Short mmCIF file of C-alpha atoms in Angstrom, two decimals:
data_model
loop_
_atom_site.label_atom_id
_atom_site.label_comp_id
_atom_site.label_asym_id
_atom_site.label_seq_id
_atom_site.Cartn_x
_atom_site.Cartn_y
_atom_site.Cartn_z
CA MET A 1 39.26 18.76 -4.81
CA GLY A 2 39.84 15.65 -7.57
CA THR A 3 36.47 14.34 -9.09
CA THR A 4 35.20 11.19 -8.23
CA GLN A 5 34.68 7.98 -9.52
CA LEU A 6 30.96 8.40 -9.56
CA GLU A 7 30.55 12.11 -11.55
CA THR A 8 32.61 11.08 -14.03
CA ALA A 9 31.10 7.53 -14.38
CA PRO A 10 29.14 7.71 -17.54
CA GLU A 11 24.91 7.77 -17.15
CA PRO A 12 23.40 4.05 -18.21
CA LYS A 13 22.14 3.98 -20.93
CA TYR A 14 18.35 2.79 -20.19
CA TRP A 15 18.35 5.19 -17.80
CA HIS A 16 18.77 8.15 -20.39
CA LEU A 17 15.86 5.92 -22.23
CA LYS A 18 13.90 6.95 -19.22
CA THR A 19 14.19 10.06 -19.34
CA VAL A 20 13.02 10.64 -22.86
CA LEU A 21 10.04 8.18 -22.49
CA SER A 22 8.87 10.39 -19.75
CA GLU A 23 8.90 12.94 -21.84
CA ALA A 24 7.27 11.12 -24.78
CA LEU A 25 4.32 9.57 -21.48
CA ASP A 26 3.57 13.43 -20.77
CA SER A 27 3.16 14.91 -23.92
CA GLU A 28 1.53 11.85 -25.83
CA PHE A 29 -0.26 9.15 -23.73
CA SER A 30 -3.13 9.67 -21.27
CA VAL A 31 -4.46 7.87 -18.52
CA GLY A 32 -4.52 4.04 -19.42
CA GLU A 33 -3.90 3.94 -22.55
CA ILE A 34 -1.65 1.22 -23.96
CA LEU A 35 2.15 1.79 -25.14
CA PRO A 36 3.48 0.04 -28.48
CA ASN A 37 4.86 -3.47 -27.93
CA GLU A 38 8.04 -3.89 -26.97
CA ARG A 39 9.19 -4.58 -30.63
CA GLU A 40 8.29 -1.36 -32.04
CA LEU A 41 9.65 1.04 -28.78
CA ALA A 42 13.31 -0.31 -29.30
CA ALA A 43 13.36 0.10 -33.08
CA ARG A 44 11.45 4.41 -32.00
CA PHE A 45 14.34 5.21 -29.94
CA GLY A 46 16.91 3.31 -31.30
CA VAL A 47 18.12 0.48 -28.30
CA ALA A 48 18.35 -2.94 -27.88
CA ARG A 49 14.94 -4.81 -26.67
CA ALA A 50 16.80 -5.43 -22.92
CA THR A 51 17.34 -1.10 -22.67
CA LEU A 52 14.44 -1.51 -22.88
CA ARG A 53 12.57 -2.66 -20.48
CA GLN A 54 15.16 -1.55 -18.19
CA ALA A 55 14.00 0.95 -18.67
CA LEU A 56 10.52 0.51 -18.30
CA GLU A 57 10.68 -1.49 -15.23
CA GLN A 58 12.33 1.58 -13.94
CA LEU A 59 9.08 3.96 -14.94
CA GLU A 60 6.66 0.78 -13.97
CA LEU A 61 8.68 1.09 -9.94
CA GLU A 62 8.81 4.73 -10.15
CA GLY A 63 4.32 4.48 -10.42
CA ARG A 64 4.63 5.84 -14.28
CA LEU A 65 3.95 2.53 -15.41
CA GLN A 66 1.85 -0.38 -15.13
CA ARG A 67 2.17 -3.67 -16.81
CA ARG A 68 0.09 -6.20 -16.47
CA ARG A 69 -0.52 -9.91 -17.83
CA GLY A 70 -2.87 -9.63 -20.89
CA VAL A 71 -3.32 -6.44 -21.20
CA GLY A 72 0.43 -4.81 -22.11
CA THR A 73 2.05 -1.85 -20.73
CA THR A 74 -0.49 1.12 -19.61
CA VAL A 75 -0.12 4.95 -18.78
CA ALA A 76 -0.61 4.60 -14.64
CA PRO A 77 -1.81 7.59 -12.89
CA PRO A 78 -1.25 10.07 -11.06
CA ARG A 79 -0.01 8.07 -7.12
CA VAL A 80 -2.29 8.31 -4.46
CA GLY A 81 -1.51 10.05 -1.52
CA VAL A 82 -1.51 8.33 1.81
CA ALA A 83 -2.03 10.59 4.57
CA VAL A 84 0.39 10.03 7.34
CA GLY A 85 0.05 12.59 10.27
CA THR A 86 -1.89 12.13 13.27
CA ALA A 87 -3.73 16.44 12.87
CA GLN A 88 -7.00 14.55 12.58
CA HIS A 89 -8.51 11.81 14.09
CA ALA A 90 -11.26 8.70 13.17
CA TRP A 91 -12.73 5.29 13.69
CA PRO A 92 -12.20 2.83 10.51
CA GLY A 93 -15.00 2.88 8.84
CA ALA A 94 -16.50 6.90 9.64
CA ALA A 95 -17.69 9.05 7.49
CA GLY A 96 -15.29 9.61 4.29
CA ASP A 97 -13.49 6.42 4.48
CA ALA A 98 -12.10 5.29 1.22
CA TRP A 99 -11.40 1.57 2.18
CA GLN A 100 -14.29 -1.04 1.34
CA PRO A 101 -14.95 -3.50 2.89
CA VAL A 102 -14.44 -7.45 1.46
CA ASP A 103 -14.33 -9.48 4.85
CA CYS A 104 -14.75 -10.19 8.64
CA ALA A 105 -13.22 -13.35 10.38
CA GLN A 106 -12.77 -14.06 14.03
CA ALA A 107 -9.54 -16.01 13.68
CA THR A 108 -6.43 -16.28 16.58
CA PRO A 109 -3.92 -13.61 14.90
CA PRO A 110 0.29 -13.71 14.29
CA ALA A 111 1.53 -13.46 17.84
CA ALA A 112 3.01 -9.25 16.59
CA VAL A 113 -0.38 -7.85 16.38
CA ALA A 114 -1.66 -10.41 19.56
CA ASP A 115 1.96 -8.41 21.65
CA ALA A 116 0.51 -4.96 20.00
CA LEU A 117 -2.95 -4.98 20.70
CA GLU A 118 -2.27 -6.89 24.46
CA THR A 119 -4.43 -9.90 24.01
CA GLY A 120 -3.57 -14.10 24.48
CA ARG A 121 -1.49 -15.32 22.01
CA GLU A 122 -4.39 -17.33 21.72
CA GLU A 123 -7.53 -15.65 21.81
CA PRO A 124 -9.18 -14.94 18.36
CA VAL A 125 -9.86 -11.64 17.79
CA HIS A 126 -11.83 -10.21 15.07
CA THR A 127 -10.29 -9.50 11.65
CA VAL A 128 -11.92 -6.94 9.18
CA ARG A 129 -10.08 -7.21 5.29
CA ARG A 130 -10.79 -4.38 3.65
CA SER A 131 -9.21 -2.75 -0.24
CA ARG A 132 -9.04 0.24 -1.60
CA THR A 133 -8.98 1.50 -5.43
CA SER A 134 -8.25 3.71 -7.34
CA HIS A 135 -9.15 4.02 -11.31
CA GLY A 136 -10.98 1.48 -11.04
CA GLN A 137 -7.98 -0.43 -9.78
CA THR A 138 -7.12 -2.09 -5.87
CA VAL A 139 -3.93 -0.36 -4.78
CA ALA A 140 -4.03 -1.32 -0.96
CA THR A 141 -5.50 -3.48 1.37
CA GLU A 142 -5.64 -3.85 5.12
CA LEU A 143 -6.10 -6.27 7.60
CA LEU A 144 -7.87 -4.23 10.98
CA HIS A 145 -7.65 -6.33 14.10
CA ILE A 146 -10.16 -5.52 16.98
CA PRO A 147 -10.03 -7.78 20.04
CA ALA A 148 -13.58 -9.35 21.46
CA ALA A 149 -13.27 -6.49 24.29
CA SER A 150 -13.62 -3.13 21.80
CA VAL A 151 -16.96 -4.82 20.81
CA PRO A 152 -18.78 -6.52 23.23
CA ASP A 153 -22.59 -6.49 22.09
CA LEU A 154 -21.31 -7.74 18.47
CA THR A 155 -22.85 -11.55 19.60
CA ALA A 156 -25.98 -10.05 18.91
CA ILE A 157 -25.02 -9.62 15.33
CA ASP A 158 -26.66 -11.79 12.68
CA ALA A 159 -24.41 -11.72 9.97
CA PRO A 160 -21.61 -14.67 9.72
CA SER A 161 -18.94 -12.86 7.62
CA GLY A 162 -18.87 -10.91 4.64
CA PRO A 163 -18.86 -7.68 4.27
CA ALA A 164 -22.36 -7.23 6.03
CA ARG A 165 -20.18 -8.61 9.26
CA ALA A 166 -17.24 -6.18 8.65
CA ARG A 167 -19.20 -3.23 8.59
CA ALA A 168 -20.91 -4.17 11.76
CA VAL A 169 -17.82 -4.41 13.81
CA LEU A 170 -16.98 -1.26 12.72
CA ARG A 171 -20.54 0.24 14.06
CA GLU A 172 -19.88 -1.13 17.67
CA LEU A 173 -16.16 0.15 16.97
CA HIS A 174 -17.40 3.59 16.53
CA ARG A 175 -19.09 2.81 20.29
CA LEU A 176 -16.24 3.87 21.77
CA GLU A 177 -14.11 7.03 22.01
CA LEU A 178 -11.24 7.52 20.15
CA GLU A 179 -8.26 8.85 22.54
CA GLY A 180 -5.70 8.57 20.01
CA GLN A 181 -3.73 7.40 16.64
CA GLU A 182 -0.07 5.98 16.64
CA ARG A 183 1.40 5.34 12.95
CA ALA A 184 4.52 4.04 11.74
CA VAL A 185 5.01 3.60 7.90
CA GLU A 186 8.01 1.16 6.79
CA LEU A 187 9.45 -0.66 3.05
CA GLY A 188 8.08 -4.37 2.76
CA SER A 189 7.38 -6.72 0.13
CA ALA A 190 4.13 -8.16 -0.85
CA ARG A 191 2.53 -11.58 0.10
CA ALA A 192 1.75 -14.02 -2.15
CA ASP A 193 -1.89 -13.22 -0.41
CA ASP A 194 -1.32 -9.25 -0.47
CA ALA A 195 0.54 -9.89 -4.10
CA LYS A 196 -2.19 -11.40 -5.70
CA GLU A 197 -5.04 -8.59 -4.71
CA LEU A 198 -2.79 -6.26 -5.61
CA ASP A 199 -2.50 -7.18 -8.99
CA ARG A 200 1.36 -7.55 -7.82
CA LEU A 201 4.06 -10.78 -8.23
CA PRO A 202 4.87 -11.96 -4.94
CA GLY A 203 7.70 -10.49 -3.10
CA ALA A 204 6.77 -6.71 -4.93
CA PRO A 205 7.65 -3.56 -3.26
CA VAL A 206 4.92 -2.20 -0.94
CA LEU A 207 4.55 0.58 1.66
CA VAL A 208 3.14 -1.37 5.30
CA VAL A 209 1.54 1.61 7.75
CA THR A 210 0.08 0.27 10.30
CA THR A 211 -1.83 2.24 13.03
CA ARG A 212 -2.98 1.44 16.91
CA PHE A 213 -6.20 2.86 17.52
CA LEU A 214 -5.90 3.78 21.23
CA ALA A 215 -8.85 4.33 23.66
CA GLY A 216 -9.96 2.89 26.91
CA GLY A 217 -6.46 3.33 27.27
CA ARG A 218 -5.00 0.37 25.61
CA THR A 219 -4.50 -0.81 21.62
CA ALA A 220 -8.67 -0.75 20.56
CA ALA A 221 -8.03 -1.58 17.52
CA LEU A 222 -4.86 -2.66 15.09
CA SER A 223 -4.68 -1.62 11.60
CA VAL A 224 -2.03 -3.24 8.94
CA ALA A 225 -1.78 -1.86 5.77
CA THR A 226 -0.58 -2.89 2.20
CA TYR A 227 -0.48 -0.10 0.24
CA ARG A 228 1.26 -0.46 -3.71
CA ALA A 229 4.19 1.01 -3.54
CA ASP A 230 4.33 1.82 -7.31
CA THR A 231 0.83 3.58 -7.08
CA CYS A 232 1.23 5.13 -4.02
CA ARG A 233 2.65 7.99 -2.18
CA LEU A 234 3.44 9.59 1.24
CA THR A 235 1.92 13.09 2.54
CA PHE A 236 2.22 14.57 6.07
CA ASP A 237 -0.30 16.80 7.55
CA ASP A 238 1.99 19.96 10.02
CA ALA A 239 0.76 17.45 12.57
CA GLY A 240 3.02 14.77 11.30
CA GLY A 241 6.54 13.17 12.88
CA VAL A 242 9.07 11.02 11.17
CA GLU A 243 11.14 8.53 13.75
CA ILE A 244 13.75 6.16 11.94
CA HIS A 245 14.46 3.27 14.60
CA HIS A 246 18.03 1.92 13.84
CA GLY A 247 17.12 -0.87 16.29
CA PRO A 248 16.15 -4.82 15.48
CA GLU A 249 12.24 -3.72 15.62
CA ARG A 250 9.52 -6.06 14.69
CA ARG A 251 6.15 -5.01 13.07
CA ALA A 252 2.96 -6.44 13.79
CA SER A 253 1.94 -8.26 10.36
#
């Protein structure tokens, strides 16, 4: 069999440099340490700064580096494992939940969310905003949409907004008996509000995990969690499965 053009193509210089840099990160630097500036690195490895930038961008995309304005380029901590499976069912806010409540508001949701919750498109729902941090850095944000029917006794709670309101909504949600979860994962682009919270530029790659919480034969809550693609990886338990959709399905957002 003949050799294909791909097999004979030379390895790009930046790709080779990425490998060399990756080895240097393992042997010479620790998590959180700031790398020398681009001029010093380019001189050390004998490459043009454009080549160096390509290698650094690739390492950032792979989660090895973090580049932040005013700080510089630092060695990133290990990626956070995002469990994607259905072996264990628990409401958001249950014991061991790594998410922190930020705020809660009642408003009309996007049409796709209303359709998933099977509520009227003009019917307000409770939207709890939460965040998840690792090594002091926000790695994920979440919007948890909960219809009023899932938390009927919430009117007696005084907290109008903020983390206290969010925790109150979650406590009321726990009164329902959770029957199951349905979870989907997609690669997406960071919207402006998520990008700001995640310290990324709008359009940066993200992992979007959408979870439907089922109770009473209906969708009792819908979570849309956005993870930094450069700091998170997916993990699957024994019961986890992967579905591949070829149709033009829309996700809730």
